[in-house]
Coordinates of C-alpha atoms and ligand atoms in Angstrom, one line a residue:
M1426 CA -7.9 4.0 23.5
R1427 CA -6.0 1.2 25.3
R1428 CA -3.5 1.5 28.0
A1429 CA -2.7 5.2 27.8
L1430 CA -6.2 6.1 28.5
R1431 CA -5.9 5.2 32.1
F1432 CA -3.4 8.0 32.7
A1433 CA -5.4 10.6 30.9
L1434 CA -8.6 9.8 32.8
L1435 CA -7.3 9.9 36.3
P1436 CA -7.9 13.6 36.8
M1437 CA -11.3 13.3 35.2
L1438 CA -12.3 10.6 37.7
V1439 CA -11.5 13.0 40.5
S1440 CA -13.5 15.8 38.9
L1441 CA -16.5 13.5 38.3
A1442 CA -16.4 12.3 41.9
A1443 CA -16.2 15.9 43.1
C1444 CA -19.3 16.9 41.2
G1445 CA -21.2 13.8 42.2
G1446 CA -21.3 12.4 38.7
G1447 CA -22.1 8.8 38.0
G1448 CA -19.8 6.5 40.2
G1449 CA -21.0 3.0 40.0
G1450 CA -21.8 2.8 43.7
S1451 CA -24.0 5.9 43.5
V1452 CA -26.7 4.3 41.2
T1453 CA -30.1 4.4 42.8
V1454 CA -32.4 1.4 42.5
V1455 CA -35.7 2.4 40.9
P1456 CA -38.7 0.5 39.5
P1457 CA -37.9 -0.7 36.0
E1458 CA -40.8 1.2 34.4
T1459 CA -39.3 4.5 35.5
L1460 CA -35.8 3.8 34.3
P1461 CA -34.2 6.1 31.8
D1462 CA -33.8 4.7 28.3
A1463 CA -32.3 5.7 24.9
D1464 CA -33.9 5.8 21.5
V1465 CA -33.2 2.4 20.1
S1466 CA -35.6 2.6 17.2
A1467 CA -34.6 0.7 14.0
V1468 CA -33.0 2.7 11.2
A1469 CA -33.5 1.4 7.7
K1470 CA -30.8 1.7 5.0
S1471 CA -31.3 4.8 2.9
D1472 CA -28.1 5.3 0.9
P1473 CA -27.6 8.9 -0.4
G1474 CA -24.9 7.5 -2.6
S1475 CA -21.4 9.0 -3.0
V1476 CA -20.1 12.0 -4.9
L1477 CA -16.5 10.9 -4.3
P1478 CA -14.2 9.2 -6.7
A1479 CA -13.4 5.6 -5.9
T1480 CA -9.8 6.6 -5.3
W1481 CA -10.7 8.6 -2.2
K1482 CA -10.2 5.5 -0.1
Q1483 CA -6.5 5.3 -1.1
G1484 CA -5.8 8.4 1.0
P1485 CA -4.0 10.0 2.5
F1486 CA -6.4 10.5 5.4
I1487 CA -5.8 13.0 8.2
E1488 CA -6.9 12.2 11.8
I1489 CA -8.5 15.2 13.4
Y1490 CA -9.4 15.9 17.1
V1491 CA -12.2 18.3 16.6
R1492 CA -11.8 19.8 20.1
G1493 CA -8.2 20.8 19.2
Y1494 CA -8.5 21.8 15.5
Q1495 CA -10.2 25.2 15.2
D1496 CA -12.5 27.2 17.5
S1497 CA -15.1 29.3 15.7
D1498 CA -16.8 31.1 18.6
G1499 CA -14.1 32.0 21.0
D1500 CA -15.0 29.6 23.8
G1501 CA -11.6 28.0 23.5
I1502 CA -13.0 24.6 22.3
G1503 CA -12.7 23.5 18.7
D1504 CA -15.9 22.9 16.8
L1505 CA -17.5 21.8 13.5
K1506 CA -17.9 25.3 12.2
G1507 CA -14.2 25.9 12.8
L1508 CA -13.2 22.7 11.2
T1509 CA -15.3 23.6 8.2
Q1510 CA -13.4 26.8 7.9
R1511 CA -10.2 24.8 7.6
L1512 CA -11.3 22.5 4.8
D1513 CA -9.5 24.6 2.1
Y1514 CA -6.3 24.1 4.0
L1515 CA -6.9 20.3 4.1
K1516 CA -7.8 20.2 0.4
D1517 CA -4.6 22.1 -0.4
L1518 CA -2.6 19.6 1.7
G1519 CA -4.0 16.9 -0.6
V1520 CA -5.8 14.6 1.8
T1521 CA -8.7 12.6 0.3
G1522 CA -10.2 11.5 3.7
I1523 CA -10.7 12.8 7.2
W1524 CA -11.0 10.7 10.3
L1525 CA -12.8 12.6 13.0
M1526 CA -12.2 11.4 16.6
P1527 CA -15.6 10.9 18.3
V1528 CA -18.1 13.6 17.5
T1529 CA -21.0 11.9 19.2
Q1530 CA -22.4 13.3 22.5
S1531 CA -20.0 12.1 25.3
Q1532 CA -19.7 12.1 29.0
D1533 CA -16.0 12.8 29.2
N1534 CA -16.0 16.4 27.7
D1535 CA -12.6 15.6 26.2
H1536 CA -11.7 12.8 23.8
G1537 CA -15.3 11.6 23.3
Y1538 CA -14.8 7.9 23.7
A1539 CA -17.3 7.7 26.5
V1540 CA -20.4 8.0 24.3
S1541 CA -23.6 9.1 26.0
D1542 CA -25.7 9.4 22.8
Y1543 CA -24.8 7.5 19.7
R1544 CA -27.2 9.5 17.5
A1545 CA -26.4 13.0 18.6
I1546 CA -23.5 15.5 18.0
E1547 CA -21.4 16.6 20.9
K1548 CA -23.0 19.9 22.0
Q1549 CA -19.6 21.6 22.4
Y1550 CA -18.9 20.8 18.8
G1551 CA -22.1 22.1 17.3
S1552 CA -25.4 20.8 16.0
L1553 CA -26.4 18.0 13.6
A1554 CA -27.0 20.7 11.0
D1555 CA -23.4 21.9 11.5
F1556 CA -22.2 18.3 11.0
D1557 CA -24.2 17.8 7.9
A1558 CA -22.9 21.1 6.5
F1559 CA -19.3 20.0 7.3
V1560 CA -19.8 16.7 5.5
A1561 CA -21.3 18.4 2.5
A1562 CA -18.4 21.0 2.4
A1563 CA -15.9 18.2 2.6
H1564 CA -17.6 16.2 -0.2
A1565 CA -17.6 19.4 -2.4
R1566 CA -13.8 19.3 -2.1
G1567 CA -13.5 15.6 -2.9
I1568 CA -12.8 14.7 0.7
G1569 CA -14.5 11.8 2.4
V1570 CA -15.4 11.8 6.2
I1571 CA -15.2 8.8 8.5
I1572 CA -16.1 9.1 12.2
D1573 CA -15.0 7.2 15.2
Y1574 CA -17.5 4.6 16.3
V1575 CA -17.1 3.2 19.8
M1576 CA -18.9 -0.1 20.1
N1577 CA -17.1 -1.9 22.9
H1578 CA -18.4 0.4 25.6
S1579 CA -20.6 3.4 26.3
A1580 CA -20.5 6.1 28.9
A1581 CA -21.8 5.2 32.3
Q1582 CA -24.2 8.1 31.9
N1583 CA -25.6 6.8 28.7
P1584 CA -29.3 6.2 29.4
L1585 CA -28.8 2.6 28.2
F1586 CA -26.5 1.9 31.1
L1587 CA -28.6 3.9 33.5
N1588 CA -31.4 1.6 32.6
S1589 CA -29.2 -1.5 32.8
S1590 CA -27.7 -0.6 36.1
G1591 CA -30.9 0.8 37.7
A1592 CA -32.6 -2.5 38.3
K1593 CA -31.9 -6.2 37.8
D1594 CA -35.1 -6.6 35.7
G1595 CA -34.8 -3.5 33.5
A1596 CA -35.3 -3.7 29.8
R1597 CA -31.6 -3.1 29.1
R1598 CA -30.1 -5.3 31.8
D1599 CA -28.6 -7.8 29.4
W1600 CA -27.2 -5.0 27.2
Y1601 CA -24.2 -4.8 29.5
I1602 CA -22.2 -7.5 31.4
W1603 CA -23.3 -8.3 34.9
S1604 CA -22.4 -10.7 37.7
S1605 CA -24.1 -11.0 41.1
T1606 CA -20.7 -11.9 42.7
K1607 CA -17.3 -10.4 41.9
P1608 CA -15.5 -12.6 39.4
S1609 CA -11.8 -13.2 40.2
G1610 CA -8.6 -13.5 38.2
W1611 CA -9.2 -10.7 35.8
N1612 CA -6.6 -8.2 34.7
I1613 CA -7.1 -5.9 31.7
Y1614 CA -4.0 -3.8 31.0
G1615 CA -3.2 -3.9 34.7
N1616 CA -6.8 -3.1 36.0
D1617 CA -9.5 -5.2 37.5
P1618 CA -12.4 -4.7 35.1
W1619 CA -15.2 -5.7 37.5
K1620 CA -16.8 -2.7 39.1
S1621 CA -19.4 -2.7 41.9
S1622 CA -22.8 -1.0 41.7
S1623 CA -25.9 -1.3 43.9
T1624 CA -27.4 -3.9 41.5
G1625 CA -24.3 -6.1 41.0
Y1626 CA -20.9 -6.1 39.4
Y1627 CA -20.5 -4.8 35.9
F1628 CA -17.6 -5.3 33.4
A1629 CA -15.7 -2.2 32.3
G1630 CA -12.4 -2.9 30.7
F1631 CA -11.1 0.6 30.3
W1632 CA -12.6 2.8 33.0
D1633 CA -15.5 2.4 35.5
Q1634 CA -17.3 5.2 33.6
M1635 CA -17.1 3.2 30.4
P1636 CA -19.0 -0.1 30.9
D1637 CA -18.6 -2.7 28.2
F1638 CA -21.6 -3.6 26.1
N1639 CA -22.7 -7.3 26.1
L1640 CA -22.0 -7.9 22.4
R1641 CA -23.3 -11.5 22.6
N1642 CA -26.7 -9.9 22.8
A1643 CA -28.2 -9.7 19.3
S1644 CA -30.3 -6.7 20.3
V1645 CA -27.2 -4.7 21.2
L1646 CA -25.5 -5.5 17.8
A1647 CA -28.8 -4.6 16.0
Y1648 CA -28.8 -1.3 17.9
H1649 CA -25.3 -0.5 16.8
H1650 CA -26.0 -1.4 13.2
D1651 CA -29.0 0.9 13.4
S1652 CA -26.9 3.7 14.8
M1653 CA -24.2 3.3 12.1
R1654 CA -27.0 3.5 9.5
F1655 CA -28.1 6.7 11.1
W1656 CA -24.8 8.2 10.1
L1657 CA -24.3 6.4 6.8
N1658 CA -27.8 7.6 5.7
R1659 CA -26.6 11.2 6.4
G1660 CA -23.7 10.7 4.0
V1661 CA -20.9 9.8 6.3
D1662 CA -18.3 7.8 4.3
G1663 CA -17.5 5.2 6.9
F1664 CA -16.0 4.6 10.4
R1665 CA -12.9 4.1 12.4
F1666 CA -13.7 1.5 15.0
D1667 CA -12.2 1.7 18.5
A1668 CA -10.8 -1.2 20.4
V1669 CA -12.1 -4.1 18.3
G1670 CA -9.7 -6.5 20.0
N1671 CA -11.8 -6.0 23.2
L1672 CA -15.3 -6.6 22.0
V1673 CA -16.2 -10.0 23.5
E1674 CA -14.5 -11.6 26.5
N1675 CA -14.4 -15.4 27.1
G1676 CA -12.6 -15.4 30.4
P1677 CA -9.8 -14.0 32.5
S1678 CA -7.2 -15.6 30.2
A1679 CA -9.2 -15.0 26.9
W1680 CA -10.3 -11.4 26.8
E1681 CA -8.5 -9.9 23.8
G1682 CA -8.7 -10.7 20.1
Q1683 CA -11.4 -13.4 20.6
P1684 CA -12.9 -15.2 17.5
E1685 CA -16.3 -13.5 18.0
N1686 CA -14.8 -10.1 17.4
Y1687 CA -13.8 -10.9 13.8
V1688 CA -17.3 -12.1 13.1
I1689 CA -18.9 -9.0 14.5
M1690 CA -16.7 -6.7 12.4
G1691 CA -17.2 -8.8 9.3
D1692 CA -20.9 -8.4 9.7
I1693 CA -20.5 -4.6 10.0
L1694 CA -18.2 -4.6 6.9
S1695 CA -21.0 -6.5 5.0
M1696 CA -23.5 -3.9 6.1
L1697 CA -21.2 -1.0 5.2
N1698 CA -20.5 -2.5 1.8
G1699 CA -24.2 -2.3 1.0
Y1700 CA -23.6 1.4 0.7
Q1701 CA -21.7 3.0 -2.2
N1702 CA -18.0 3.8 -1.9
R1703 CA -17.6 3.5 1.9
Y1704 CA -14.5 2.7 4.0
M1705 CA -13.9 1.4 7.5
V1706 CA -10.7 0.8 9.5
C1707 CA -10.1 -0.8 12.9
E1708 CA -7.9 -0.2 15.8
A1709 CA -6.7 -3.7 16.8
P1710 CA -3.1 -3.7 18.0
I1711 CA -3.5 -7.4 19.1
D1712 CA -3.8 -8.6 15.5
P1713 CA -3.6 -5.8 12.9
K1714 CA -3.1 -8.2 9.9
G1715 CA -5.9 -10.6 11.0
F1716 CA -8.4 -7.8 11.5
S1717 CA -7.5 -6.4 8.0
A1718 CA -9.0 -9.5 6.4
S1719 CA -12.0 -9.0 4.2
S1720 CA -13.9 -11.4 6.6
A1721 CA -13.3 -8.9 9.4
C1722 CA -12.6 -5.1 9.1
G1723 CA -11.1 -5.0 5.7
S1724 CA -8.5 -2.6 7.0
A1725 CA -6.8 -2.1 10.3
F1726 CA -3.9 0.1 11.5
A1727 CA -0.5 -1.4 11.1
F1728 CA 0.5 -1.2 14.7
G1729 CA 4.1 -2.4 15.1
H1730 CA 5.1 -1.3 11.6
N1731 CA 5.0 2.3 12.9
Y1732 CA 7.7 1.7 15.5
D1733 CA 9.9 0.0 12.9
I1734 CA 9.5 2.9 10.4
V1735 CA 10.6 5.4 13.0
S1736 CA 13.5 3.2 14.1
A1737 CA 14.6 2.8 10.5
A1738 CA 14.5 6.6 10.0
K1739 CA 16.7 6.9 13.1
G1740 CA 19.3 4.6 11.6
S1741 CA 18.5 1.1 12.8
S1742 CA 19.5 -1.3 10.0
S1743 CA 17.6 -4.2 11.6
A1744 CA 14.5 -2.0 11.5
V1745 CA 15.2 -1.2 7.8
A1746 CA 14.9 -5.0 7.1
A1747 CA 11.7 -5.3 9.1
V1748 CA 10.2 -2.3 7.2
A1749 CA 11.1 -3.8 3.8
N1750 CA 9.6 -7.2 4.7
Y1751 CA 6.3 -5.9 6.3
F1752 CA 4.1 -5.8 3.3
T1753 CA 5.3 -9.2 2.0
G1754 CA 3.0 -10.7 4.6
A1755 CA 0.5 -8.0 5.2
P1756 CA -2.7 -6.9 3.4
A1757 CA -2.0 -3.9 1.2
N1758 CA -5.2 -2.2 2.5
M1759 CA -3.8 -1.8 6.0
A1760 CA -3.7 1.7 7.4
A1761 CA -0.2 3.1 8.0
M1762 CA 0.8 5.9 10.3
V1763 CA 3.8 7.0 12.4
S1764 CA 1.8 8.4 15.4
N1765 CA -1.8 9.1 16.5
H1766 CA -3.8 10.4 19.5
D1767 CA -2.8 7.6 21.8
A1768 CA 0.5 7.6 23.7
F1769 CA 0.9 3.8 23.3
A1770 CA 1.4 4.4 19.6
G1771 CA 4.3 6.8 20.4
D1772 CA 4.9 10.5 20.8
R1773 CA 4.2 12.9 18.1
L1774 CA 6.8 12.2 15.3
W1775 CA 8.6 15.5 15.9
T1776 CA 9.2 14.4 19.5
Q1777 CA 10.1 10.8 18.5
V1778 CA 13.0 12.0 16.2
N1779 CA 13.9 15.0 18.4
G1780 CA 13.2 17.4 15.6
N1781 CA 15.7 15.8 13.2
L1782 CA 14.2 16.9 9.9
P1783 CA 16.1 14.4 7.6
Q1784 CA 14.9 11.6 9.8
Y1785 CA 11.4 13.0 9.9
R1786 CA 11.2 13.1 6.1
L1787 CA 12.5 9.6 5.8
A1788 CA 9.8 8.3 8.1
V1789 CA 7.1 10.1 6.2
A1790 CA 8.4 8.9 2.8
T1791 CA 8.3 5.3 4.0
Y1792 CA 4.7 5.3 4.9
M1793 CA 3.6 7.4 2.0
L1794 CA 5.5 5.2 -0.6
Q1795 CA 4.9 1.7 0.7
P1796 CA 1.5 0.0 0.4
G1797 CA -1.1 0.9 3.0
V1798 CA -3.5 3.7 3.4
P1799 CA -1.6 6.6 4.9
F1800 CA -3.0 8.4 8.0
I1801 CA -1.5 11.7 8.9
Y1802 CA -2.1 12.8 12.5
Y1803 CA -3.2 16.5 12.5
G1804 CA -0.2 18.9 12.8
E1805 CA 2.2 16.2 11.7
E1806 CA 2.5 17.9 8.4
I1807 CA 4.0 21.0 10.1
G1808 CA 6.1 19.0 12.6
M1809 CA 4.0 19.8 15.7
A1810 CA 5.8 18.5 18.9
N1811 CA 4.3 17.1 22.1
N1812 CA 3.6 19.5 24.9
N1813 CA 5.5 17.4 27.5
S1814 CA 4.3 19.6 30.3
L1815 CA 1.0 17.7 29.9
S1816 CA 0.5 14.1 31.0
G1817 CA -0.7 11.0 29.3
D1818 CA -2.4 11.4 25.9
W1819 CA -3.1 15.1 26.5
K1820 CA 0.5 16.0 25.4
L1821 CA -0.5 14.6 22.0
R1822 CA -3.9 16.3 21.8
T1823 CA -3.0 20.0 21.9
P1824 CA -4.6 22.8 19.8
M1825 CA -3.5 22.9 16.1
S1826 CA -0.6 25.3 15.6
W1827 CA -2.0 27.7 13.0
T1828 CA 0.2 30.7 14.0
A1829 CA 3.2 31.5 16.2
D1830 CA 1.1 32.8 19.0
T1831 CA 2.4 30.9 22.0
T1832 CA -0.9 31.3 23.9
T1833 CA -3.6 30.6 21.3
A1834 CA -1.7 29.1 18.4
G1835 CA -4.2 30.9 16.2
F1836 CA -6.7 28.2 17.2
T1837 CA -9.0 30.5 19.1
T1838 CA -9.7 34.1 19.9
G1839 CA -10.3 33.1 23.5
K1840 CA -8.4 30.9 25.9
P1841 CA -7.6 27.5 24.5
F1842 CA -9.0 24.5 26.4
R1843 CA -5.5 23.1 26.7
A1844 CA -1.9 24.4 26.5
V1845 CA -0.5 24.5 22.9
S1846 CA 2.3 22.5 21.4
S1847 CA 5.8 23.2 22.7
N1848 CA 7.2 24.3 19.3
V1849 CA 4.3 26.5 18.2
A1850 CA 6.7 29.5 17.8
T1851 CA 8.7 27.8 15.1
N1852 CA 6.4 25.1 13.7
N1853 CA 3.1 26.5 12.6
V1854 CA 1.1 26.8 9.4
A1855 CA 1.6 30.5 8.9
A1856 CA 5.3 30.1 8.9
Q1857 CA 5.4 27.2 6.5
L1858 CA 2.6 28.0 4.0
G1859 CA 4.8 30.2 1.7
D1860 CA 8.1 28.4 2.2
A1861 CA 9.0 26.0 -0.6
N1862 CA 11.5 24.3 1.7
S1863 CA 9.1 23.8 4.6
L1864 CA 7.9 20.5 6.0
L1865 CA 4.4 21.4 4.9
S1866 CA 5.6 21.9 1.3
F1867 CA 7.4 18.5 1.5
Y1868 CA 4.1 16.8 2.5
K1869 CA 2.2 18.5 -0.3
A1870 CA 4.8 17.5 -2.9
L1871 CA 5.0 13.9 -1.7
I1872 CA 1.3 13.5 -1.5
S1873 CA 1.0 15.0 -5.0
V1874 CA 3.5 12.5 -6.4
R1875 CA 1.7 9.6 -4.7
K1876 CA -1.7 10.7 -6.1
A1877 CA -0.2 11.2 -9.6
H1878 CA 1.1 7.7 -9.8
P1879 CA -1.4 4.8 -9.3
A1880 CA 1.5 2.4 -8.7
L1881 CA 2.3 4.3 -5.5
A1882 CA -1.3 4.7 -4.4
A1883 CA -2.5 1.2 -5.2
G1884 CA 0.2 -0.9 -6.9
S1885 CA 1.6 -4.3 -5.9
Y1886 CA 4.6 -4.6 -3.6
D1887 CA 7.4 -6.4 -5.3
N1888 CA 11.1 -7.2 -4.9
P1889 CA 11.7 -5.7 -1.5
Q1890 CA 15.3 -5.5 -0.7
A1891 CA 17.1 -4.3 2.5
N1892 CA 20.9 -3.8 2.1
G1893 CA 22.3 -2.2 5.2
W1894 CA 20.7 1.1 5.6
T1895 CA 19.0 1.1 2.2
M1896 CA 15.6 -0.3 1.3
S1897 CA 14.3 -0.7 -2.3
F1898 CA 11.1 -2.1 -3.8
T1899 CA 9.0 -1.8 -6.9
R1900 CA 5.2 -1.3 -7.2
S1901 CA 3.2 -2.0 -10.3
T1902 CA -0.2 -1.5 -11.8
A1903 CA -1.3 -2.5 -15.3
S1904 CA -0.1 0.8 -16.6
E1905 CA 3.1 1.6 -14.8
T1906 CA 5.9 0.4 -12.5
A1907 CA 7.4 2.6 -9.7
L1908 CA 10.9 2.0 -8.5
V1909 CA 11.5 3.3 -4.9
A1910 CA 14.8 3.4 -2.9
I1911 CA 15.2 4.9 0.5
N1912 CA 18.6 5.4 2.1
Y1913 CA 18.4 5.8 5.9
G1914 CA 22.1 5.8 6.3
S1915 CA 24.8 8.5 6.5
T1916 CA 26.7 7.6 3.3
A1917 CA 25.5 7.4 -0.3
S1918 CA 24.5 3.9 -1.5
S1919 CA 23.9 2.3 -4.9
V1920 CA 20.8 0.4 -5.8
N1921 CA 20.3 -1.9 -8.8
F1922 CA 16.7 -2.7 -9.8
T1923 CA 16.5 -5.9 -12.0
G1924 CA 13.9 -7.7 -14.0
L1925 CA 12.7 -4.6 -15.8
P1926 CA 11.7 -4.4 -19.5
A1927 CA 14.8 -4.0 -21.6
G1928 CA 15.3 -0.6 -23.0
A1929 CA 12.4 1.0 -21.2
S1930 CA 12.5 4.7 -20.5
V1931 CA 12.9 5.6 -16.8
S1932 CA 11.3 8.8 -15.6
V1933 CA 12.0 10.7 -12.4
A1934 CA 9.2 11.2 -9.9
W1935 CA 11.3 12.2 -6.9
P1936 CA 13.3 14.4 -6.4
A1937 CA 12.4 17.1 -8.8
S1938 CA 16.1 17.6 -9.5
G1939 CA 16.7 14.0 -10.4
V1940 CA 17.7 12.5 -13.7
G1941 CA 16.0 9.6 -15.5
G1942 CA 17.5 7.2 -17.9
A1943 CA 16.8 3.8 -19.5
V1944 CA 16.7 0.2 -18.5
T1945 CA 19.7 -1.8 -19.8
S1946 CA 19.4 -4.6 -22.4
G1947 CA 19.8 -6.9 -19.4
G1948 CA 16.7 -5.5 -17.7
S1949 CA 18.4 -3.5 -14.9
F1950 CA 18.5 0.1 -13.8
S1951 CA 21.1 1.4 -11.3
T1952 CA 21.0 4.6 -9.3
T1953 CA 22.8 6.3 -6.5
V1954 CA 20.9 7.4 -3.4
Q1955 CA 22.3 10.2 -1.4
P1956 CA 22.5 9.9 2.4
Q1957 CA 19.2 10.2 4.2
S1958 CA 17.2 10.7 1.0
F1959 CA 15.0 8.7 -1.3
V1960 CA 14.3 8.4 -5.0
V1961 CA 11.2 7.4 -7.0
Y1962 CA 11.3 6.5 -10.7
T1963 CA 8.5 5.3 -12.9
I1964 CA 8.3 3.2 -16.1
A1965 CA 5.2 3.3 -18.2
K1966 CA 4.0 0.0 -19.6
Ligands
CA2687 CA1 -16.0 26.6 20.0
CA2688 CA1 -15.7 -5.9 25.6

């Protein structure tokens, strides 16, 4: 969401206008009793339980754009049946969770963030039965499923907004934000959020086709809780929440990260924690650490840290220090990533490092070995590049590169809904699956090491050191300590870990060719880290 959306949506606005769809000014005033409305019935908690191990929440997760992942029926649009066919690939990769970008019925026919029905599956993706089958198949492989939930705004074509905008005395009027005169002084990411309609001015922070809900209205919050339970009751393992910095506005100079937002998310976390073994994570670039608090989302994406990770990988020593320090003041349950579906978070990693594989591996090792729940963006594991002939966010949301086919990428038997990634001919699953030296094999090996060592998946973060281009830290659980050193520089460096149990045996976890040793009588262990490489050791307690 956020800023980049504006660019992606411009062509869509034109097409909507061309087909007469839903501009605010075109709303027709009708008697309230004839207004459209949505099913807002209450949904009681009915927890089906969880078949997943508690460790599934440690990740790694993979973020998947269903429209771009796998088409099963040749219409050129990815769907749930296609995604289900790829679950064995995802299990083999080693992920323990999947974040699906919106799968609810939407108005945009693209990214899905303009939700027109919160309790229905996007028809282009399949049916509710297809969704249930997908979740069951993921669970059977030990993989959890979280889905995007968009609470800040709906589609303008959502019946709730059609009701709200259709008449000043409709049942849903107060479900959105209205003013009889146009408020002044507002600027949301460069846009005036107040849009005109025949019944007044409504607030839409991101796009005139995505009106903001009035989240001060208890009925609206109750509706969203009910809609979340609709999915949790079906076995969904949690949610990724969009734009939680934008939920409640308190004025033209107080519209982002307002105190009410933390309370709203904390109430949702409490509701979600009433179910077994669930997880939720928030998008809140305005305050990632604050929204990670257990009184708010419990976990939020570490925006900011991602830029430093990539800068460190590219050789910035000041960024190395920032990366080393990050988790000294950040909750360990934050979600870490190096790119996602939004351009404001950066290009695809391959494009950020211009295809430099040593730098690529260093960035990945950093976010896989530090604290935080790792989130891989689909295709990152094979080094998919942007398609820079596309604009805005679209360049990041191309069909998954399954094969070297430069037209279909192996994604569809038909014509893909969008051009494929620029480097599909070289970076694709088919080319990398059997290659022990491929990027895909690197991801699998690193994920395997992370999952094999609880200290890496869930340990503390201790003794972070940044010395020039080298970072080191230790991570511990009750049963083991992991020693990690990453050298981002172009010359070998030596690292000395101290404060360790005298005489303890030191085992190698990475690289496979490494050599272990023993802690000295003074409690130290020294090692040499080759240029642009990293080492991981473990000591059993
Ligand atoms: Ca399809
Ligand atoms: Ca809002």
